[in-house]
mmCIF file of C-alpha atoms in Angstrom:
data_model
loop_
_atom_site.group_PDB
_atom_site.id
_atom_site.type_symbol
_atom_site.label_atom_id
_atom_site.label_comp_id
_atom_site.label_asym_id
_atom_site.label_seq_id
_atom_site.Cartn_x
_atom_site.Cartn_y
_atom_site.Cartn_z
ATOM 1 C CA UNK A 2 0.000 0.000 0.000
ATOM 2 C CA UNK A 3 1.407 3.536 -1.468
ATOM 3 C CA UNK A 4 1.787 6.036 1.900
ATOM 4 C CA UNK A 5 0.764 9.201 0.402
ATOM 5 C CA UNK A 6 3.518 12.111 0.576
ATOM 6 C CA UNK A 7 1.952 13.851 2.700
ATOM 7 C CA UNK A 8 2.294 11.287 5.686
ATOM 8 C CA UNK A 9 6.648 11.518 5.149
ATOM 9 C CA UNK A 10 8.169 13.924 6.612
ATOM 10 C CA UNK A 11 9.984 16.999 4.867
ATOM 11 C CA UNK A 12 14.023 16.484 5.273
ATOM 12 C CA UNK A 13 16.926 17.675 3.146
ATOM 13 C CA UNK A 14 17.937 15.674 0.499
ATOM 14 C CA UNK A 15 21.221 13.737 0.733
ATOM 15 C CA UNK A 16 24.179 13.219 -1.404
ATOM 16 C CA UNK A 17 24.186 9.416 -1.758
ATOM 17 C CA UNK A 18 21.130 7.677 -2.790
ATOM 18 C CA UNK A 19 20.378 4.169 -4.818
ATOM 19 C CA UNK A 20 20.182 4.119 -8.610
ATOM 20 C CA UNK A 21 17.358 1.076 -8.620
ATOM 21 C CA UNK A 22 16.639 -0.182 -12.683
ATOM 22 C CA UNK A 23 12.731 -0.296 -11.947
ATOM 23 C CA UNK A 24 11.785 -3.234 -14.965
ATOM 24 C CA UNK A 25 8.542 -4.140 -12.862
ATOM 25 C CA UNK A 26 4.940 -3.550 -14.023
ATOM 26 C CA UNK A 27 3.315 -1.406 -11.546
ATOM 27 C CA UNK A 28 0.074 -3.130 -11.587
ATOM 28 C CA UNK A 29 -1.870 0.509 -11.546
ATOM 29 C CA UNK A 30 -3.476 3.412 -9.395
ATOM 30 C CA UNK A 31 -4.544 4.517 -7.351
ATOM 31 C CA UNK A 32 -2.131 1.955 -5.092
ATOM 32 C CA UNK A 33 0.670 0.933 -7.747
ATOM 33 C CA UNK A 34 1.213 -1.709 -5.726
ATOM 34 C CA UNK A 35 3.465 -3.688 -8.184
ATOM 35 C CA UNK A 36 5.700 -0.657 -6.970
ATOM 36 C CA UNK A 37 4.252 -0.674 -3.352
ATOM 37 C CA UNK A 38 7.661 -1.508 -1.077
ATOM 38 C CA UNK A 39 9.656 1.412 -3.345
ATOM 39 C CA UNK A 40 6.595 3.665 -2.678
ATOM 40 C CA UNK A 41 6.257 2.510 0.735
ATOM 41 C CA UNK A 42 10.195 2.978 1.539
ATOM 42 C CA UNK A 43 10.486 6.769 -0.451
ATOM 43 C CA UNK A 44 7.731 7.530 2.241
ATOM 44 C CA UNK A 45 10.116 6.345 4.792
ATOM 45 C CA UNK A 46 12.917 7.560 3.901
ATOM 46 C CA UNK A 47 12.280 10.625 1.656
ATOM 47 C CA UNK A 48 15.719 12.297 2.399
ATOM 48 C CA UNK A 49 17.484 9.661 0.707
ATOM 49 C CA UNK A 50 17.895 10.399 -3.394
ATOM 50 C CA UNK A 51 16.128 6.994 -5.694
ATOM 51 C CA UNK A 52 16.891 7.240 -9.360
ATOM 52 C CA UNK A 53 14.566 5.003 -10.885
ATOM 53 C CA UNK A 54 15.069 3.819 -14.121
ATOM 54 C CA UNK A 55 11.835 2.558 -16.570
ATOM 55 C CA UNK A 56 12.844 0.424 -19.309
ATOM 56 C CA UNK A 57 10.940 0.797 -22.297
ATOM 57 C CA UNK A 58 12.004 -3.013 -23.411
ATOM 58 C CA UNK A 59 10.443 -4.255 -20.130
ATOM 59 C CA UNK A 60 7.148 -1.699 -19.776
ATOM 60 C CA UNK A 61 6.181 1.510 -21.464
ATOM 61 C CA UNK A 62 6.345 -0.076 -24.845
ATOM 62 C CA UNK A 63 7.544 0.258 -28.097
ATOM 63 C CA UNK A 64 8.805 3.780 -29.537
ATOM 64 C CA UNK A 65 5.800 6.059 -30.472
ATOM 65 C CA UNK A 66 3.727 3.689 -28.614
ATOM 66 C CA UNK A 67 1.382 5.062 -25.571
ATOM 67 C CA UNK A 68 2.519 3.656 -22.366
ATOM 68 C CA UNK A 69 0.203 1.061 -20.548
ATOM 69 C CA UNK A 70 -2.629 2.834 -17.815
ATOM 70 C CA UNK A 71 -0.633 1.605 -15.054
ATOM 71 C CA UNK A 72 2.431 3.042 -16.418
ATOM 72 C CA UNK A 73 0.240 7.149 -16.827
ATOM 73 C CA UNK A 74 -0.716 6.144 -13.721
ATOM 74 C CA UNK A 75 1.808 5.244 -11.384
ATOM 75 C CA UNK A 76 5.146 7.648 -13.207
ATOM 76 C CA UNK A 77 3.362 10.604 -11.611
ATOM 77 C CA UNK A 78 2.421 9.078 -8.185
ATOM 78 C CA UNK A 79 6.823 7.582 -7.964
ATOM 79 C CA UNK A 80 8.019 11.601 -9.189
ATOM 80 C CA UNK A 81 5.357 12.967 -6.672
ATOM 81 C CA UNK A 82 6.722 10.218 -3.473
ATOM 82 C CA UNK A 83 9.517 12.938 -2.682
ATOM 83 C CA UNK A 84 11.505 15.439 -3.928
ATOM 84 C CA UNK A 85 14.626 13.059 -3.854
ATOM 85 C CA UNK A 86 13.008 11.022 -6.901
ATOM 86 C CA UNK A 87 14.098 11.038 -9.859
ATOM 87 C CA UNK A 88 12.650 9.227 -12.650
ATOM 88 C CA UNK A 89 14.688 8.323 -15.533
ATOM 89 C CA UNK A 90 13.683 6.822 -19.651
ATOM 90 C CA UNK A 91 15.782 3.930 -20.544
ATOM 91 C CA UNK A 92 17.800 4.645 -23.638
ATOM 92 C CA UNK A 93 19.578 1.488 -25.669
ATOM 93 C CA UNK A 94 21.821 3.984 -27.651
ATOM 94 C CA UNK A 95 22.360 1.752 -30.627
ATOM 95 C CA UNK A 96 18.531 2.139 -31.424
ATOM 96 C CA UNK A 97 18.448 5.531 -30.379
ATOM 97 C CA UNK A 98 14.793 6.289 -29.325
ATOM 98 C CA UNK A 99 12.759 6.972 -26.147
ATOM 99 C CA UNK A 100 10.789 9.296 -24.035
ATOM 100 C CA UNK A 101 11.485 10.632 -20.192
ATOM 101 C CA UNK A 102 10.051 13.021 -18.201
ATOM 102 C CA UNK A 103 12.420 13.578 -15.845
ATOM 103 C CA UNK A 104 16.135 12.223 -17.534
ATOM 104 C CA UNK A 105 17.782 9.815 -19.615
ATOM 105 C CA UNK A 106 19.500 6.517 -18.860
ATOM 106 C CA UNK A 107 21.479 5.488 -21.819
ATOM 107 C CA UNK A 108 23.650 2.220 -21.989
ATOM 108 C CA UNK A 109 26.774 3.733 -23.466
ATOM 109 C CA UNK A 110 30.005 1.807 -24.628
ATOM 110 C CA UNK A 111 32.265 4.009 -22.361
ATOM 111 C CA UNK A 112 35.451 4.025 -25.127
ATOM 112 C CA UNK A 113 37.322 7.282 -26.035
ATOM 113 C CA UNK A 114 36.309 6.664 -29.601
ATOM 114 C CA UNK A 115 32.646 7.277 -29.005
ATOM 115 C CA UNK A 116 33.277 9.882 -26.149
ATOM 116 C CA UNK A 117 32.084 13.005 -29.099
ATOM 117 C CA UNK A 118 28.891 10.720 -30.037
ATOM 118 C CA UNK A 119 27.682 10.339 -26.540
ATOM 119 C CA UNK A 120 28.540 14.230 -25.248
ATOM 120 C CA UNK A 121 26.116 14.584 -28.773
ATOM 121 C CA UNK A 122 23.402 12.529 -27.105
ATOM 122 C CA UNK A 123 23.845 14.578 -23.756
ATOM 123 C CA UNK A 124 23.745 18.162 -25.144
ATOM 124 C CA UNK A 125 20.338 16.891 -27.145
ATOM 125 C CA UNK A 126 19.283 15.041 -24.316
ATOM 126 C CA UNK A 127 19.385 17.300 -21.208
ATOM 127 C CA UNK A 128 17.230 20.376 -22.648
ATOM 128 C CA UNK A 129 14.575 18.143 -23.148
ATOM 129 C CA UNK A 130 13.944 17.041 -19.609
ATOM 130 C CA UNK A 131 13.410 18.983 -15.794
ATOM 131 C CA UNK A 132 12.967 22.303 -17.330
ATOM 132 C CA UNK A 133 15.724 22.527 -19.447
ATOM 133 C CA UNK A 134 18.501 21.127 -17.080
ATOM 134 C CA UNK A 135 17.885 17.198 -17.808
ATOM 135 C CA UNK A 136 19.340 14.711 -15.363
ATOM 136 C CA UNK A 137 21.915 12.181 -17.734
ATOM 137 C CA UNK A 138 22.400 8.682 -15.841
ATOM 138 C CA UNK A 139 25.195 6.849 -18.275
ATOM 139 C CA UNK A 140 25.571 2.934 -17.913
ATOM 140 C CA UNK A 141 28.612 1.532 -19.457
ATOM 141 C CA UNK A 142 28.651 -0.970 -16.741
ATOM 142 C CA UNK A 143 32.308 -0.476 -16.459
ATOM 143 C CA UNK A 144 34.833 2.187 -15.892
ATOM 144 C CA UNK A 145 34.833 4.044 -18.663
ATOM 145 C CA UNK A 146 38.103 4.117 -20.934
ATOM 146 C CA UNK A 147 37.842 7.421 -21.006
ATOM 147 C CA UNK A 148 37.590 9.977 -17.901
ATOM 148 C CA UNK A 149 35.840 12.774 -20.351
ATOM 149 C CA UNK A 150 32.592 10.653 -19.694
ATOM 150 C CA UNK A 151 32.139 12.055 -15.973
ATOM 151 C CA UNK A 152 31.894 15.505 -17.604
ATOM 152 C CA UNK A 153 28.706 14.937 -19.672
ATOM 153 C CA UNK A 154 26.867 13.073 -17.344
ATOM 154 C CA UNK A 155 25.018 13.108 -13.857
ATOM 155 C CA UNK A 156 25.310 9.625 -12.810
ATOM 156 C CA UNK A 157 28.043 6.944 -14.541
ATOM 157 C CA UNK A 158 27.027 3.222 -13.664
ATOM 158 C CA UNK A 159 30.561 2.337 -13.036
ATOM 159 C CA UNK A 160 30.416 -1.338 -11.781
ATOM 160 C CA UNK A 161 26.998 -3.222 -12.969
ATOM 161 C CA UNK A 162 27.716 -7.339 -11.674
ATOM 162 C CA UNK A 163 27.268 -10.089 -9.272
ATOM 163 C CA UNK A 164 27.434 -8.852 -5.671
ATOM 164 C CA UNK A 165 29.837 -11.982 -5.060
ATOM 165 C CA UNK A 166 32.009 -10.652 -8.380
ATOM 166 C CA UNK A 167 32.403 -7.142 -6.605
ATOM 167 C CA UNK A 168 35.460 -5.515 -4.898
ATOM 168 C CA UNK A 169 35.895 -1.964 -3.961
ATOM 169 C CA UNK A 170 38.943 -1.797 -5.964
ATOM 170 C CA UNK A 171 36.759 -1.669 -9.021
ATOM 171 C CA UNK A 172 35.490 2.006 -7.995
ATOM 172 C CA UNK A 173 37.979 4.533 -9.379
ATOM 173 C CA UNK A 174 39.111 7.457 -6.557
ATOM 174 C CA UNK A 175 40.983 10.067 -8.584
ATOM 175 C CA UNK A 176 40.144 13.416 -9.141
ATOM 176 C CA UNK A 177 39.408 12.828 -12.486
ATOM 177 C CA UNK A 178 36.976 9.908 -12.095
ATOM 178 C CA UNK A 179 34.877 11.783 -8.959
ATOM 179 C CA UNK A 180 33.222 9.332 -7.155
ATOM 180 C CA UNK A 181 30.376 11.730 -6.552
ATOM 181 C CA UNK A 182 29.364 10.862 -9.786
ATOM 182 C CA UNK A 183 29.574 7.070 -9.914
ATOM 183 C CA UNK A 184 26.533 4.435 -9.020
ATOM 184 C CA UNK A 185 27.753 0.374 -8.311
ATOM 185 C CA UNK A 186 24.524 -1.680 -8.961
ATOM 186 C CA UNK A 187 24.960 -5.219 -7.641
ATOM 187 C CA UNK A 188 22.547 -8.451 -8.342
ATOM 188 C CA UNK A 189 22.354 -11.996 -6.474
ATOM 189 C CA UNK A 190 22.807 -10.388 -3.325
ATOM 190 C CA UNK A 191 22.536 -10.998 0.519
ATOM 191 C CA UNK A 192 18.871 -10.751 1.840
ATOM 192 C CA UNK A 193 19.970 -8.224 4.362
ATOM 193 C CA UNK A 194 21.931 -5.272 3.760
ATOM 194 C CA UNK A 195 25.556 -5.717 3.045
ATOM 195 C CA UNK A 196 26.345 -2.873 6.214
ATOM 196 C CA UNK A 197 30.048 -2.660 5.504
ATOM 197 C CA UNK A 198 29.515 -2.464 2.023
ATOM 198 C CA UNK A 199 27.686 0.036 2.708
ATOM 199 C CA UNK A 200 29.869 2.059 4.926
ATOM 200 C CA UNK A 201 33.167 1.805 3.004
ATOM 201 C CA UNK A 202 31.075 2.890 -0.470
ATOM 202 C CA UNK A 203 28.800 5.720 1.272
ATOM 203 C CA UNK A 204 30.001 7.459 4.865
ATOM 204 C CA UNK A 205 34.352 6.674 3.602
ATOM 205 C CA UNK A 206 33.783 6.714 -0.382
ATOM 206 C CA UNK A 207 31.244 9.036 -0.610
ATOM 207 C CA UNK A 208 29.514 6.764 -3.518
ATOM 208 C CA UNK A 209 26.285 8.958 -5.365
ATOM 209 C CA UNK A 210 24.334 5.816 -5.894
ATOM 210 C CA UNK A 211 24.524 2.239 -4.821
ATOM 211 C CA UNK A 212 21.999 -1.160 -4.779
ATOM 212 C CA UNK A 213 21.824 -4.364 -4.537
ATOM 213 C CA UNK A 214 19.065 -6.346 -4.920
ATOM 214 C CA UNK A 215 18.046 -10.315 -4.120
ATOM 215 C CA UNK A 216 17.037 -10.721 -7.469
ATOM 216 C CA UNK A 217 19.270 -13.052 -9.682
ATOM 217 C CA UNK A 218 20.669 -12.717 -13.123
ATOM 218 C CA UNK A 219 21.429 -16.485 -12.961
ATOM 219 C CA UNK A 220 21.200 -18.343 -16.255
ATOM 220 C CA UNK A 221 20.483 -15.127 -18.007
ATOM 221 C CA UNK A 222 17.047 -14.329 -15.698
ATOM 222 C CA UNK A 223 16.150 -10.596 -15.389
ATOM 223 C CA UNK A 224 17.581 -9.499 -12.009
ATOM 224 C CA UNK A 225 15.282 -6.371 -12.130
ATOM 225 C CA UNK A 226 11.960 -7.622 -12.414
ATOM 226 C CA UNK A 227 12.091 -7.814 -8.745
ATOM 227 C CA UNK A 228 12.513 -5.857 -5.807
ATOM 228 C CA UNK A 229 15.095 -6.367 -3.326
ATOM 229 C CA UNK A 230 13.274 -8.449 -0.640
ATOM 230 C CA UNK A 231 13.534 -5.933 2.265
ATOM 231 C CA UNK A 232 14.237 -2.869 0.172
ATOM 232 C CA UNK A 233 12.821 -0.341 3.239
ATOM 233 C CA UNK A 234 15.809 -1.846 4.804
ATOM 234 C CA UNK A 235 18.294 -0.997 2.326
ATOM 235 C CA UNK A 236 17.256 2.096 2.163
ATOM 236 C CA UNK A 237 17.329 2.693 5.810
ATOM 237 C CA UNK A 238 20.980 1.449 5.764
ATOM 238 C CA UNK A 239 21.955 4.159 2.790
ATOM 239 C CA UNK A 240 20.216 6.536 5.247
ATOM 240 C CA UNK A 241 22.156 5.659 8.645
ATOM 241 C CA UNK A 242 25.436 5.442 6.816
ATOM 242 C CA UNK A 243 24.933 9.291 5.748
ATOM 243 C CA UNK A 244 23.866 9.918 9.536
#
């Protein structure tokens, strides 16, 4: 059950937040309960930032296409849950289409050869979207062979794996690959949260966005057509490790 906004309680906004790939069918209003626990933990939590990605290939539809009634339904009620949300429109780069209203989320290929076609995509991109000053999430799923990607984007999906394939020396420090800027998204993870994970990524790193969920990309299954089994206490953790 969705708490309505006006239940959670106003806070400031933190740095570090999770960057959760949101490829589940919200089921429709008024509840969107197919989208109920991330509803239900914004509500709880509505200081920490969520960047939640919708994947045209698993929900809106086809380019051109009108999104399924849940989907006009429940995009509004996830941007209204706090100020701290941020909803972004998947972008597979090699087809080149899609529609956000908040930002852009583009699988990019992260090589210095493509670095001038992907600042291209940006510059179009980002006056589209929040007034004029679009939010630009890039996933290469790797560090980027090139540091001039953390200039034309918001977010850079730096480390996209197996939770048990991770290691903190896959996160970059220097200056010129800010950490402020890079989200870790981990699948086939612990059912509670990883807490000194956590705290070495977020309160020493100073990581923008970081999840794992429970859901497994074993055998080539979707590992985001599921929420994180006690995602409220995720969050919470992201939360206390800013406190």
């Amino acid at each position: 059950m969705h708490i309505p906004r006006a239940l959670a309680t106003t806070a400031a906004t933190l740095s570090s937040g999770v960057l959760i790939p949101l490829y589940i069918d919200p089921i429709g209003g008024p509840d969107c309960s197919g989208w109920g626990p991330l509803l239900n933990s914004i509500a709880a939590h509505p200081s920490v930032p969520v960047w939640a990605v919708i994947n045209p290939a698993s929900g809106p539809g086809a380019h051109g296409s009108q999104a399924p009634v849940e989907y006009q339904q429940c995009i509004p009620v996830l941007r209204a849950a706090a100020p701290s949300v941020v909803v972004l429109g998947y972008v597979a780069t090699w087809e080149g289409e899609a529609s956000a209203q908040s930002g852009v989320n583009a699988d990019v290929s992260g090589q210095s050869g493509d670095l001038a076609t992907y600042r291209g995509f940006a510059e179009l991109a980002r006056p589209l979207f929040g007034d004029g000053d679009g939010f630009i999430a890039l996933n290469p799923g790797t560090a980027p062979s090139d540091d001039g990607y953390y200039s034309i984007a918001d977010i850079l999906l730096t480390a996209e794996n197996f939770f048990s394939d991770f290691s903190v020396s896959d996160i970059s420090l220097a200056s010129s690959t800010p950490v402020s800027k890079q989200a870790v998204v981990l699948t086939d993870g612990p059912s509670t949260p990883p807490t000194s994970l956590i705290s070495r990524l977020i309160t020493t790193d100073h990581l923008k966005a970081f999840y794992v969920t429970t859901d497994s990309q074993a055998g080539g299954a979707n590992p985001y057509d599921d929420l994180p089994t006690d995602l409220e206490t995720y969050i919470a953790a992201i939360e206390a490790a800013q406190g």
